[in-house]
Coordinates of C-alpha atoms in Angstrom, one line a residue:
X159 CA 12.1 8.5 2.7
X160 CA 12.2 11.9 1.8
X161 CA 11.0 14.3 -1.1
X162 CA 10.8 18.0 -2.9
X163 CA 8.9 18.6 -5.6
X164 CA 7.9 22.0 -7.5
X165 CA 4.8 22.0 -9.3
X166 CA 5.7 24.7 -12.0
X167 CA 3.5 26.0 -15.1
X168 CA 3.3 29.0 -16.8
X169 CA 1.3 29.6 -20.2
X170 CA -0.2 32.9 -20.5
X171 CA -2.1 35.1 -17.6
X172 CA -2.1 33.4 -13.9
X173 CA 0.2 30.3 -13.8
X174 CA 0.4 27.5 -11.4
X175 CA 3.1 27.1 -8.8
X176 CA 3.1 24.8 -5.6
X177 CA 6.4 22.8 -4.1
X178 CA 6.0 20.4 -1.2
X179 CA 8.6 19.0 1.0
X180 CA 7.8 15.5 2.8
X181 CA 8.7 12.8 4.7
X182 CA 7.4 9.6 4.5
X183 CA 7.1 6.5 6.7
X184 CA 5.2 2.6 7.6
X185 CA 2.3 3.8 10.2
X186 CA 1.5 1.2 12.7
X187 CA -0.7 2.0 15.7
X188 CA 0.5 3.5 19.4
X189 CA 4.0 4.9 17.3
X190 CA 5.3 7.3 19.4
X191 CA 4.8 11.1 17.5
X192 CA 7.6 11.8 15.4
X193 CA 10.4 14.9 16.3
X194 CA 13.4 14.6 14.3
X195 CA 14.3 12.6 11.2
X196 CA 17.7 12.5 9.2
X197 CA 17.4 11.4 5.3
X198 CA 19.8 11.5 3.2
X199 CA 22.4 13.3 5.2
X200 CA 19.6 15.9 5.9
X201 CA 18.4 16.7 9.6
X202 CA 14.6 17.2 9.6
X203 CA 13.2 18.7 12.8
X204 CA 9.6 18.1 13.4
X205 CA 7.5 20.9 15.2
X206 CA 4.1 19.8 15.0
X207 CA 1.4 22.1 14.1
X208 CA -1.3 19.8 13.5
X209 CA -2.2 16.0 12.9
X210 CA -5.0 14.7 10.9
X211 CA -5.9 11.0 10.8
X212 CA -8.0 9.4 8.0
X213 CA -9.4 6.4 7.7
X214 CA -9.0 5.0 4.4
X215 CA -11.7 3.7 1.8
X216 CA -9.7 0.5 1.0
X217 CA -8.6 -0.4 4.9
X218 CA -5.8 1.3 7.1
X219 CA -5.4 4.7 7.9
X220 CA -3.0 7.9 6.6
X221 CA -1.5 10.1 9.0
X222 CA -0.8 13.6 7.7
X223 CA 1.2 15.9 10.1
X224 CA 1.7 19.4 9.2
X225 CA 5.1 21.0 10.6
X226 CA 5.3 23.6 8.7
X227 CA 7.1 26.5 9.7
X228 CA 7.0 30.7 8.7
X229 CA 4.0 29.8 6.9
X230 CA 5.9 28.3 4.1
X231 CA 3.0 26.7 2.8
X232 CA -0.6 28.8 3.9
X233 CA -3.0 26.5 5.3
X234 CA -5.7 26.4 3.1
X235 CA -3.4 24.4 0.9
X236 CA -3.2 21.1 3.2
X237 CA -6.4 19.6 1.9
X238 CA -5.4 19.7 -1.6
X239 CA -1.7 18.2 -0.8
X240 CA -3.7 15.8 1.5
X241 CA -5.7 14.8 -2.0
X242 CA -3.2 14.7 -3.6
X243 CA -1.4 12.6 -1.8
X244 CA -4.8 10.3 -1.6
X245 CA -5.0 10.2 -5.3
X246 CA -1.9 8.5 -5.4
X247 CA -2.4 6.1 -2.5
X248 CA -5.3 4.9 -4.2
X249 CA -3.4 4.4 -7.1
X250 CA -0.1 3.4 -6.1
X251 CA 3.1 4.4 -7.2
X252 CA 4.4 0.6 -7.3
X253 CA 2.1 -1.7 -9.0
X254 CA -1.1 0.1 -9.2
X255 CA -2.4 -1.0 -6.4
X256 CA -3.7 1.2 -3.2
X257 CA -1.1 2.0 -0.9
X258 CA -2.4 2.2 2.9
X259 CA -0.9 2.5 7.3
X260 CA 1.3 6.2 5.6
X261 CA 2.1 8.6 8.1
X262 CA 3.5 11.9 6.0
X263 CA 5.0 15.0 7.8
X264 CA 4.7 18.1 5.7
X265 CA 7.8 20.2 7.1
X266 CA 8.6 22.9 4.1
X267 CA 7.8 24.1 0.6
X268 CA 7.2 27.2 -1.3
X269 CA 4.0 28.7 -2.8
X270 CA 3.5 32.3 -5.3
X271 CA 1.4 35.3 -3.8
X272 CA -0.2 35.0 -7.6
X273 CA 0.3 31.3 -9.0
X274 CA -0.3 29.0 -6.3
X275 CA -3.5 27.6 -6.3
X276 CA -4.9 24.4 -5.0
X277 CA -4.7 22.2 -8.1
X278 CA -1.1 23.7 -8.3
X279 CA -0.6 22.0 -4.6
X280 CA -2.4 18.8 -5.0
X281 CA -0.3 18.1 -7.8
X282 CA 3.0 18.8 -6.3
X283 CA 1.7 16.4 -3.2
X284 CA 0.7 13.7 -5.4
X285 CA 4.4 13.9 -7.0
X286 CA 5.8 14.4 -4.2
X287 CA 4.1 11.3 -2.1
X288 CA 5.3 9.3 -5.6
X289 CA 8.9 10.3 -5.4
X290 CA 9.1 9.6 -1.7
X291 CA 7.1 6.0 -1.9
X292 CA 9.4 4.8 -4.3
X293 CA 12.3 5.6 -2.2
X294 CA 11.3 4.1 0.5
X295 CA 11.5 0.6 -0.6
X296 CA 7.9 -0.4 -0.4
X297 CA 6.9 -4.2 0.0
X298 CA 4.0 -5.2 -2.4
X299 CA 0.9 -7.0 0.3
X300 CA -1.3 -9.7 -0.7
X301 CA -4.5 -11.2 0.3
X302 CA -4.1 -14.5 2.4
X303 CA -7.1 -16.9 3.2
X304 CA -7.5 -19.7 5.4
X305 CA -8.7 -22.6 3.4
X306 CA -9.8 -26.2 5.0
X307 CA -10.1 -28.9 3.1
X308 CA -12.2 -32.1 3.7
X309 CA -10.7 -35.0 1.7
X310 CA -10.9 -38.7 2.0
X311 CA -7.7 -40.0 4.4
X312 CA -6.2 -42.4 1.4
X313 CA -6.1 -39.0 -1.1
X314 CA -4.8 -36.3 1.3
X315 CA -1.1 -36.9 0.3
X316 CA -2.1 -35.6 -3.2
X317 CA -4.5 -32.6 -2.4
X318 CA -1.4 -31.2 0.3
X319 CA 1.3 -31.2 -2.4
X320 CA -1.4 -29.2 -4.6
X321 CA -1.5 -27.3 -1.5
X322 CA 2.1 -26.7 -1.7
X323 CA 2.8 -25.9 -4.8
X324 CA 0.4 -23.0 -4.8
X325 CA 2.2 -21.1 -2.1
X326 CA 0.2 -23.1 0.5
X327 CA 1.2 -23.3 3.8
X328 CA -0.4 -26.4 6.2
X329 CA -1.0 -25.7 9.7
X330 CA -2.8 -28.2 11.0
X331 CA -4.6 -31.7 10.0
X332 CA -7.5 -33.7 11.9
X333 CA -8.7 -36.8 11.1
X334 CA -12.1 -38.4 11.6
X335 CA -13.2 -41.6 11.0
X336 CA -11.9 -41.7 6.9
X337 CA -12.0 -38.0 5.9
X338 CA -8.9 -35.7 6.9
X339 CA -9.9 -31.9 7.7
X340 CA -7.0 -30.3 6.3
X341 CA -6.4 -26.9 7.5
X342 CA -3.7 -24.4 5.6
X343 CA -3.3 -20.7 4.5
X344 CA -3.3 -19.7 0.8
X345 CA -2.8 -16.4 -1.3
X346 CA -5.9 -15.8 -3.1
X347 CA -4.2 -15.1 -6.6
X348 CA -3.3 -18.9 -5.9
X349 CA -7.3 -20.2 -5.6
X350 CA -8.2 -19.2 -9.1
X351 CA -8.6 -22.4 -10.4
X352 CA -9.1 -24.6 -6.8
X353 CA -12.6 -25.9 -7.4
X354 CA -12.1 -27.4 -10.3
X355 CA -8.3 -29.1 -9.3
X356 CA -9.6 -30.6 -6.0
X357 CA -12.2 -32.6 -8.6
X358 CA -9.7 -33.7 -10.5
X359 CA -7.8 -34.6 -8.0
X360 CA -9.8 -36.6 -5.8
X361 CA -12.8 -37.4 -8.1
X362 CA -15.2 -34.6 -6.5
X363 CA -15.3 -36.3 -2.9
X364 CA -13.5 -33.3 -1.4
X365 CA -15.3 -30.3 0.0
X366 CA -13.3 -27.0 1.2
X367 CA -14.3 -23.7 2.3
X368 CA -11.9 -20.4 2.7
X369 CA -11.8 -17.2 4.8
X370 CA -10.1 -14.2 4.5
X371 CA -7.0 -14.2 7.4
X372 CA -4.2 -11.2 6.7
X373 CA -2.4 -9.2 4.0
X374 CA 1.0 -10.4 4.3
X375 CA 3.9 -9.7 1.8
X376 CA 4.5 -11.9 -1.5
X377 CA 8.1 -13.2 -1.9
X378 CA 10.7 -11.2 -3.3
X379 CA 10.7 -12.9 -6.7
X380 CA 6.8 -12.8 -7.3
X381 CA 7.3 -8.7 -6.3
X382 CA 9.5 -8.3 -9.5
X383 CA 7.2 -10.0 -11.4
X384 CA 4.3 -7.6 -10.3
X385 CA 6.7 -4.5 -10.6
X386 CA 7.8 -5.4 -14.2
X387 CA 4.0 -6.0 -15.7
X388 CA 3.2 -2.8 -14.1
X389 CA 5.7 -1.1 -15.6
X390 CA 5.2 -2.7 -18.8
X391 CA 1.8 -1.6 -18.8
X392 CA 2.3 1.8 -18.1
X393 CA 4.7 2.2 -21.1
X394 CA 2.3 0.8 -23.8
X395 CA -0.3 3.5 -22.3
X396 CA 1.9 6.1 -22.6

């Protein structure tokens, strides 16, 4: 996805002034280098002047290439559009949550021999990497962990339709002597309460352990749910 945005404020002596132009795309490593892009009926030609690779806080990396051209944009501004951008990753424009594995290609903009400044530029890339991240129809990730379950043989039907119904998906079962290891992956949001249900269920003689495994994306109709708190939630702040 693509996006401009100006960065415009004027109120009395030096004002501030920034615009960014962008193009935004899934990073996944060995992709070959970028060199010409079309978005929305727009041809973008990629002459790369630079490529800075960071490794992000919260896991995965952003890929920031700078193509400007005729020194549209001076260079001392790319660090504050590369915060800006960062600010918003961290906080992401979908449900709040970080955004991460971005590669961004900085082709154009405009800055003021007077008014541009770098909060005047990290602005305009934070809005800018917003504009674009929404248009790029994002998919919302979540955390995944292997659980295994130890369960008496005679109670395992019970504990795997638990299993089931919280997303759950078995991959494997081994049996020994009159305990079944049952082996499945789980979303975390869906182990909040999985102690204290496995008692329940099978009268506290079932043990389990879990593991982190992947990120992987939620289904389409859990998505909308997150989207539509989110946005809930930022109306009541504002």
């Amino acid at each position: 996805a693509q996006a401009d945005y100006r960065h415009k404020k004027q109120s009395g002596g030096a004002g501030q002034f920034g615009e960014v132009h962008m193009v935004i795309e899934p990073y996944y490593e060995g992709m070959p280098e970028p060199s010409k892009y079309k978005v929305n009926g727009k041809e973008v030609t990629v002459n790369i002047k630079g490529k800075e690779e960071y490794d992000l806080e919260w896991g995965g990396k952003l890929i920031i290439i700078n193509s400007i051209v005729g020194g549209a944009i001076d260079a001392r501004f790319i660090p504050a559009i590369v915060k800006g951008i960062m600010d918003r990753m961290e906080q992401g424009p979908l449900t709040g949550s970080y955004a991460r594995d971005v590669r961004v290609i900085i082709y154009d903009g405009k800055m003021h021999p007077v008014d541009s400044n770098e909060i005047s530029f990290r602005l305009a890339g934070r809005n800018a990497f917003a504009q674009a991240f929404k248009e790029a129809n994002p998919k919302v990730l979540e955390p995944v962990y292997d659980l295994e379950v130890f369960v008496p043989s005679e109670i395992m039907g019970d504990v795997m339709s638990d299993i089931n119904g919280r997303r759950g998906m078995v991959m494997g079962m081994e049996t020994e002597k009159s305990f079944t290891c049952l082996k499945a992956q789980v979303p975390l949001k869906e182990l909040a309460s999985y102690s204290t249900t496995l008692s329940s269920l099978t009268g506290g003689r079932a043990t389990f352990t879990i593991a982190f495994n992947s990120y992987q994306l939620v289904p389409a109709d859990v998505q909308e749910k997150l989207l539509a708190a989110y946005a809930a939630s930022q109306t009541e702040e504002e």
